[in-house]
Coordinates of C-alpha atoms in Angstrom, one line a residue:
M27 CA 121.5 85.0 78.3
T28 CA 118.3 82.9 78.6
I29 CA 115.6 84.5 80.7
E30 CA 113.9 82.1 83.1
L31 CA 110.5 82.5 84.8
R32 CA 112.3 82.8 88.2
D33 CA 114.4 85.7 87.1
T34 CA 114.0 89.1 88.7
L35 CA 113.0 92.3 86.8
R36 CA 114.1 95.8 87.7
L37 CA 111.6 98.5 86.9
P38 CA 112.4 102.0 85.7
C39 CA 111.6 103.5 89.2
G40 CA 114.2 101.2 90.8
A41 CA 111.8 98.6 92.3
T42 CA 112.5 94.9 91.5
L43 CA 109.9 92.2 90.8
P44 CA 111.1 88.8 92.3
N45 CA 110.1 86.8 89.2
R46 CA 108.5 87.1 85.8
L47 CA 105.0 85.9 86.7
A48 CA 102.1 88.3 87.6
K49 CA 98.5 87.7 88.6
A50 CA 96.6 90.0 86.3
A51 CA 93.6 91.9 87.6
M52 CA 90.4 89.9 87.9
S53 CA 87.1 91.0 89.4
E54 CA 86.8 89.6 92.9
A55 CA 83.4 91.2 93.9
L56 CA 84.4 90.7 97.5
G57 CA 83.8 94.2 98.8
T58 CA 80.8 95.2 101.0
M59 CA 77.6 96.5 99.4
D60 CA 78.8 100.0 100.5
A61 CA 82.2 99.4 98.7
R62 CA 84.4 98.7 101.7
V63 CA 87.4 96.3 102.0
T64 CA 86.7 92.9 103.6
P65 CA 88.8 90.2 105.3
K66 CA 87.9 87.9 102.3
L67 CA 90.2 90.0 100.1
V68 CA 93.0 89.6 102.7
K69 CA 92.5 85.8 102.6
V70 CA 92.4 85.3 98.9
Y71 CA 95.5 87.5 98.3
E72 CA 97.4 85.6 101.0
R73 CA 96.5 82.4 99.1
W74 CA 97.9 83.7 95.9
A75 CA 101.0 85.1 97.6
Q76 CA 101.8 81.7 99.0
G77 CA 101.6 80.2 95.5
G78 CA 104.8 82.0 94.5
I79 CA 103.5 84.8 92.3
G80 CA 106.0 87.6 91.8
L81 CA 103.3 90.4 91.3
S82 CA 99.6 90.4 92.2
I83 CA 97.5 93.1 90.7
T84 CA 94.2 93.6 92.4
G85 CA 90.9 93.6 90.6
N86 CA 89.2 96.9 89.6
V87 CA 89.3 99.2 92.7
M88 CA 87.2 102.3 92.0
I89 CA 88.1 105.9 92.8
D90 CA 84.6 107.3 93.3
R91 CA 81.7 105.9 95.4
R92 CA 79.3 107.4 92.9
A93 CA 80.8 105.3 90.1
L94 CA 80.9 101.5 90.7
A95 CA 81.5 99.0 87.9
E96 CA 79.6 96.2 89.7
P97 CA 78.3 95.3 93.2
G98 CA 81.1 94.2 95.4
N99 CA 83.6 96.7 94.1
V100 CA 86.0 98.3 96.6
V101 CA 86.3 102.1 96.5
I102 CA 89.4 104.0 97.7
E103 CA 88.7 107.7 98.0
D104 CA 89.6 108.3 101.6
E105 CA 91.5 106.5 104.5
R106 CA 88.5 105.0 106.3
D107 CA 89.6 101.5 105.4
H108 CA 93.3 102.1 106.2
E109 CA 93.6 99.2 108.6
L110 CA 92.1 96.6 106.3
L111 CA 94.0 98.0 103.3
T112 CA 97.2 97.5 105.3
A113 CA 96.3 94.0 106.1
W114 CA 95.5 93.4 102.4
A115 CA 98.9 94.7 101.3
R116 CA 100.7 92.6 103.9
A117 CA 98.8 89.5 102.8
G118 CA 99.7 90.1 99.2
Q119 CA 103.4 90.4 100.1
S120 CA 103.5 87.4 102.4
G121 CA 105.1 85.1 99.9
G122 CA 107.8 87.5 98.9
G123 CA 106.1 89.1 95.9
Q124 CA 104.7 92.5 95.3
V125 CA 101.0 93.6 95.3
W126 CA 99.7 96.5 93.3
V127 CA 96.2 98.0 93.3
Q128 CA 94.4 98.5 90.0
I129 CA 92.6 101.8 90.2
N130 CA 89.8 102.6 87.8
H131 CA 86.7 104.6 87.0
P132 CA 84.0 102.7 84.9
G133 CA 82.6 105.7 83.1
K134 CA 79.4 104.4 81.3
Q135 CA 80.4 100.8 81.6
T136 CA 78.3 99.9 84.6
P137 CA 75.0 98.0 84.9
K138 CA 71.8 100.0 84.8
G139 CA 70.5 100.9 88.3
L140 CA 73.8 100.5 90.1
N141 CA 74.7 104.1 90.1
K142 CA 72.4 107.2 90.2
E143 CA 73.8 108.1 86.8
T144 CA 76.7 107.2 84.5
V145 CA 79.1 109.6 82.9
S146 CA 81.5 109.5 79.9
P147 CA 83.4 111.8 77.6
S148 CA 80.3 112.0 75.4
A149 CA 76.7 110.8 75.6
V150 CA 77.2 107.8 73.3
P151 CA 74.9 104.8 74.1
F152 CA 75.9 101.1 73.9
R153 CA 74.9 99.2 70.9
K154 CA 71.2 98.2 70.8
D155 CA 71.4 94.6 72.1
L156 CA 73.2 95.9 75.2
Q157 CA 71.0 98.9 76.0
M158 CA 68.8 96.9 78.3
M159 CA 71.8 96.3 80.6
F160 CA 73.7 99.6 80.1
G161 CA 72.2 103.1 80.1
T162 CA 73.2 106.1 78.0
P163 CA 75.7 108.2 79.9
R164 CA 75.8 111.9 80.6
E165 CA 78.6 113.9 79.1
L166 CA 81.2 115.0 81.6
R167 CA 81.8 118.7 82.4
E168 CA 85.4 119.9 82.5
D169 CA 85.4 120.5 86.2
E170 CA 84.3 116.9 86.7
I171 CA 87.1 115.7 84.4
L172 CA 89.6 117.5 86.6
D173 CA 88.1 116.1 89.8
I174 CA 88.3 112.5 88.4
I175 CA 91.9 113.1 87.6
R176 CA 92.6 114.3 91.1
R177 CA 90.8 111.2 92.5
W178 CA 93.0 108.9 90.6
G179 CA 96.1 110.5 92.3
E180 CA 94.5 110.5 95.7
A181 CA 93.6 106.8 95.5
A182 CA 97.2 106.0 94.5
R183 CA 98.5 108.0 97.5
I184 CA 96.3 106.2 99.9
C185 CA 97.4 102.8 98.5
K186 CA 101.0 103.8 99.0
K187 CA 100.4 104.9 102.6
A188 CA 98.7 101.5 103.3
G189 CA 101.8 99.6 102.2
F190 CA 101.0 98.4 98.7
N191 CA 104.0 98.2 96.4
G192 CA 102.5 100.0 93.4
V193 CA 99.4 100.8 91.4
Q194 CA 98.1 100.1 88.0
I195 CA 95.9 102.6 86.1
H196 CA 93.2 100.6 84.3
G197 CA 93.1 102.1 80.8
A198 CA 91.7 99.0 78.9
H199 CA 88.5 97.1 78.3
G200 CA 86.3 100.1 77.6
Y201 CA 86.3 101.8 81.0
L202 CA 86.7 105.6 81.4
V203 CA 90.3 105.9 80.2
G204 CA 89.4 103.8 77.2
Q205 CA 86.3 105.9 76.6
F206 CA 88.4 109.0 76.4
L207 CA 90.9 107.4 74.0
S208 CA 88.3 106.0 71.6
P209 CA 86.8 108.3 68.9
H210 CA 83.7 106.1 69.1
T211 CA 82.9 107.1 72.7
N212 CA 84.7 110.4 72.8
Q213 CA 83.1 112.9 70.4
R214 CA 84.0 116.0 72.3
T215 CA 85.1 119.2 70.5
D216 CA 87.0 120.7 73.3
A217 CA 90.6 120.1 74.5
W218 CA 89.6 116.6 75.7
G219 CA 88.4 115.3 72.4
G220 CA 88.7 115.4 68.6
S221 CA 92.3 114.7 67.6
P222 CA 94.2 111.7 68.9
E223 CA 96.4 114.1 70.8
N224 CA 93.4 115.6 72.6
R225 CA 91.8 112.2 73.2
R226 CA 95.0 111.0 75.0
R227 CA 95.2 114.1 77.1
F228 CA 93.1 112.5 79.8
V229 CA 95.2 109.4 80.3
L230 CA 98.4 111.4 80.3
A231 CA 96.9 113.8 82.9
V232 CA 95.8 110.8 85.1
Y233 CA 99.4 109.3 84.9
D234 CA 101.0 112.7 85.7
E235 CA 98.7 113.2 88.8
V236 CA 99.3 109.7 90.1
R237 CA 103.0 110.2 89.7
R238 CA 102.8 113.6 91.4
Q239 CA 101.1 112.1 94.4
V240 CA 103.2 109.0 94.9
G241 CA 106.7 110.3 93.9
P242 CA 109.3 108.9 91.5
D243 CA 110.3 105.7 93.4
F244 CA 106.8 104.1 93.6
P245 CA 105.8 101.7 90.8
V246 CA 103.1 103.0 88.5
G247 CA 101.9 100.8 85.7
I248 CA 99.0 100.9 83.2
K249 CA 96.8 98.5 81.4
L250 CA 96.1 99.5 77.8
N251 CA 94.2 98.1 74.9
S252 CA 96.1 97.3 71.7
A253 CA 92.8 98.2 70.0
D254 CA 89.1 98.3 70.8
F255 CA 88.2 95.9 68.0
Q256 CA 85.2 98.1 67.2
R257 CA 84.5 100.0 64.0
G258 CA 85.5 103.6 64.5
G259 CA 87.3 102.8 67.8
F260 CA 90.7 103.1 69.2
T261 CA 93.4 101.7 66.8
E262 CA 96.8 100.1 67.2
E263 CA 98.5 103.1 65.7
E264 CA 96.9 105.3 68.3
S265 CA 97.7 102.9 71.1
L266 CA 101.4 102.9 70.1
A267 CA 101.4 106.7 70.2
V268 CA 99.9 106.6 73.8
I269 CA 102.5 104.0 74.9
A270 CA 105.3 106.1 73.5
E271 CA 104.1 109.2 75.5
L272 CA 103.7 107.2 78.7
S273 CA 107.1 105.6 78.3
A274 CA 108.7 109.0 77.9
R275 CA 107.1 110.0 81.2
G276 CA 108.5 107.1 83.0
V277 CA 105.7 104.6 83.4
D278 CA 107.1 101.4 85.0
L279 CA 105.1 98.5 83.5
I280 CA 102.6 98.4 80.5
E281 CA 100.2 95.5 80.4
V282 CA 98.8 95.0 76.9
S283 CA 95.2 93.8 76.4
G284 CA 92.3 94.5 74.1
G285 CA 88.6 94.9 73.6
T286 CA 85.6 96.2 75.5
Y287 CA 82.3 94.9 76.9
E288 CA 80.9 95.3 73.3
A289 CA 83.9 93.4 71.8
P290 CA 85.5 91.3 74.5
A291 CA 88.8 90.4 72.9
M292 CA 90.4 90.0 76.4
T293 CA 88.5 86.7 76.8
G294 CA 89.5 85.4 73.4
A295 CA 85.9 85.8 72.3
T296 CA 86.5 87.8 69.1
G297 CA 87.0 84.9 66.7
P298 CA 89.8 82.6 65.5
K299 CA 93.4 83.6 66.0
K300 CA 96.2 83.5 63.5
D301 CA 98.2 80.2 63.5
S302 CA 101.4 82.1 64.5
T303 CA 99.6 83.6 67.5
V304 CA 98.2 80.2 68.5
A305 CA 101.6 78.6 68.3
R306 CA 103.1 81.3 70.5
E307 CA 100.1 81.1 72.9
A308 CA 99.6 84.8 73.9
Y309 CA 96.7 86.6 72.4
F310 CA 98.3 90.0 71.8
I311 CA 102.0 89.1 71.3
D312 CA 102.1 90.4 67.7
F313 CA 101.2 93.8 69.1
T314 CA 103.8 93.8 71.9
E315 CA 106.5 93.2 69.2
K316 CA 105.3 96.5 67.7
V317 CA 105.4 98.2 71.1
R318 CA 109.0 97.1 71.5
Q319 CA 109.9 99.2 68.5
V320 CA 108.7 102.4 70.2
C321 CA 109.7 101.9 73.8
S322 CA 111.9 99.9 76.2
T323 CA 109.4 100.1 79.1
P324 CA 108.8 96.6 80.6
L325 CA 105.8 94.9 79.0
M326 CA 103.3 92.5 80.6
L327 CA 101.1 90.3 78.5
T328 CA 98.1 88.4 79.7
G329 CA 95.9 85.9 77.9
G330 CA 96.5 82.7 76.1
F331 CA 99.6 81.3 77.8
R332 CA 99.3 77.6 78.4
T333 CA 102.8 76.1 79.1
P334 CA 106.1 77.0 80.8
S335 CA 107.8 76.7 77.4
G336 CA 105.4 79.1 75.7
M337 CA 106.0 81.6 78.5
K338 CA 109.8 81.3 78.4
A339 CA 109.7 81.6 74.6
A340 CA 107.7 84.9 74.9
L341 CA 110.2 86.3 77.5
N342 CA 113.2 85.4 75.4
S343 CA 111.7 86.8 72.2
G344 CA 112.1 90.2 73.7
A345 CA 108.4 91.0 73.2
V346 CA 107.4 90.3 76.8
D347 CA 109.0 91.0 80.2
V348 CA 106.3 89.7 82.5
V349 CA 103.8 86.9 81.9
G350 CA 100.3 87.6 83.2
L351 CA 98.2 84.8 84.7
A352 CA 94.5 85.2 85.2
R353 CA 92.0 82.4 84.7
S354 CA 94.6 79.7 85.4
I355 CA 95.6 81.1 88.8
A356 CA 91.9 81.4 89.7
V357 CA 91.6 77.6 89.6
E358 CA 95.1 76.8 90.6
P359 CA 96.5 79.3 93.1
E360 CA 99.8 77.4 93.5
L361 CA 100.4 77.4 89.7
P362 CA 103.4 79.9 89.8
K363 CA 105.5 77.5 91.8
R364 CA 104.8 74.7 89.3
L365 CA 105.6 76.9 86.3
I366 CA 108.9 78.1 87.8
D367 CA 109.8 74.4 88.3
G368 CA 109.0 73.8 84.6
K369 CA 105.8 71.8 85.3
A370 CA 102.6 72.2 83.3
P371 CA 99.3 73.4 84.9
L372 CA 97.2 70.7 86.6
F373 CA 94.0 72.2 85.2
P374 CA 94.5 73.5 81.6
I375 CA 92.1 76.3 80.8
K376 CA 89.4 75.4 78.3
P377 CA 86.5 77.4 76.9
L378 CA 83.4 77.4 79.1
I379 CA 80.5 76.1 76.9
T380 CA 76.8 76.2 77.8
G381 CA 75.5 75.6 74.3
I382 CA 73.8 78.9 74.3
Q383 CA 75.7 80.8 71.6
R384 CA 74.8 84.3 72.7
I385 CA 76.1 83.6 76.2
D386 CA 79.2 81.6 75.1
S387 CA 80.3 84.4 72.8
S388 CA 79.7 87.3 75.2
G389 CA 82.5 86.8 77.8
L390 CA 80.0 87.2 80.6
L391 CA 80.1 83.5 81.6
E392 CA 83.9 83.5 81.7
V393 CA 83.9 86.4 84.1
Q394 CA 81.2 85.0 86.4
W395 CA 82.6 81.5 86.6
Y396 CA 86.1 82.6 87.5
T397 CA 84.8 85.2 90.0
R398 CA 83.0 82.3 91.8
Q399 CA 86.3 80.5 92.1
I400 CA 88.0 83.6 93.6
Q401 CA 85.1 84.0 96.0
R402 CA 85.5 80.4 97.2
M403 CA 89.1 81.2 98.1
G404 CA 88.0 84.3 99.9
K405 CA 85.9 82.0 102.1
G406 CA 88.9 79.8 102.8
K407 CA 87.7 77.1 100.4
A408 CA 89.4 75.5 97.4
P409 CA 88.5 76.4 93.8
V410 CA 86.3 73.8 91.9
P411 CA 88.0 73.4 88.5
N412 CA 85.3 71.1 87.1
E413 CA 82.2 73.2 88.2
H414 CA 79.6 73.2 85.5
P415 CA 79.4 76.6 83.8
L416 CA 75.6 76.5 83.9
K417 CA 75.7 76.5 87.7
A418 CA 77.8 79.6 87.7
L419 CA 75.4 81.3 85.2
L420 CA 72.3 80.3 87.2
V421 CA 73.8 81.6 90.5
Y422 CA 74.7 84.9 88.7
L423 CA 71.3 85.3 87.2
L424 CA 69.6 84.7 90.5
A425 CA 72.0 86.8 92.6
S426 CA 72.7 89.8 90.3
P427 CA 69.3 91.5 90.7
I428 CA 69.5 91.1 94.5
Q429 CA 73.0 92.4 94.7
L430 CA 72.0 95.4 92.6
F431 CA 69.1 96.2 94.8
R432 CA 71.1 95.8 98.0
A433 CA 73.9 98.0 96.7
R434 CA 71.5 100.7 95.6
R435 CA 69.7 100.6 99.0
V436 CA 72.9 100.7 101.1
R437 CA 74.4 103.6 99.0
A438 CA 71.1 105.6 99.1
S439 CA 70.8 105.4 102.9

């Protein structure tokens, strides 16, 4: 039987997604400077919900106020924002789809000066050309590791109470879960490091704690790297082993991605793709085919999809169960309805080029340009698909130091 984009998908926990299209997590940076929820988040998720998306995954919600990834992050560590969280959940469900909260801890991957300190499994600095932006972290103590695991579960419980349909553990793109998984950033010699089995102990403990606090019937997904694309980093073989363990524990949806801030494969910035990958559109579909050999857990794939036919081909290949949309839905929030009707995007995604090679290859411009479009929707405005990339870069360069200063001052008071 042919799978269509409009078809439902039943998850292992028993919940059902209304179609096969998901909004992947993207940074909104719409929280307050003291990391609270705002009405702008309610507004933008209502806009996406009305566009027909089956599942919206929020961007990068943190579990500890001492550990932000960027100014404008929301933190969920208590119930002080319960009313606005409930409004956010209802807005995300207003079109008939589900909305999940992506919960995360950045570890060392946070700009210098934003937090009082950064922590990681080991005190491994960034590569030299990024050390002006990112500081060397302090190695976590075991009691701190256990506290962070508890916080992940507590954040998930609060999200469930507020009415969200599920949560996604962020284990990709070089954040704390990824730092534990990678032998490059995890050089510990205790039970949390060393062998692949020890390095994956953290992510398994996080999943177990989240599941303990939300129960068996609440969707829990995870976003994982296929690999870090760094020498001495997390490999495909290790990723497959982690996925097999999580699948055996009952995880509901695995989203496949790849890369870190030091090697941003998730933006398509790591070099040319194989002809077979280009033809099939998705960046990491070769890896999901390998995943399918080790588990039957539903798989979500984000990155590279361009056409309804390419998306349907991926679904019917058996390698993908959910198609993730990110940049395309930031400029065209009604895109899911078009795709379900078999229509192509009105604004095909193209690389953002400034002519400055270091910027164009870093992935930074991509993040900031699309974040600006999301922030426009949060203000009730329409995205601007033809906005010049240099404008977004200039605004970011001017605003970033001010935001860092304001965030530090507010959090220090």
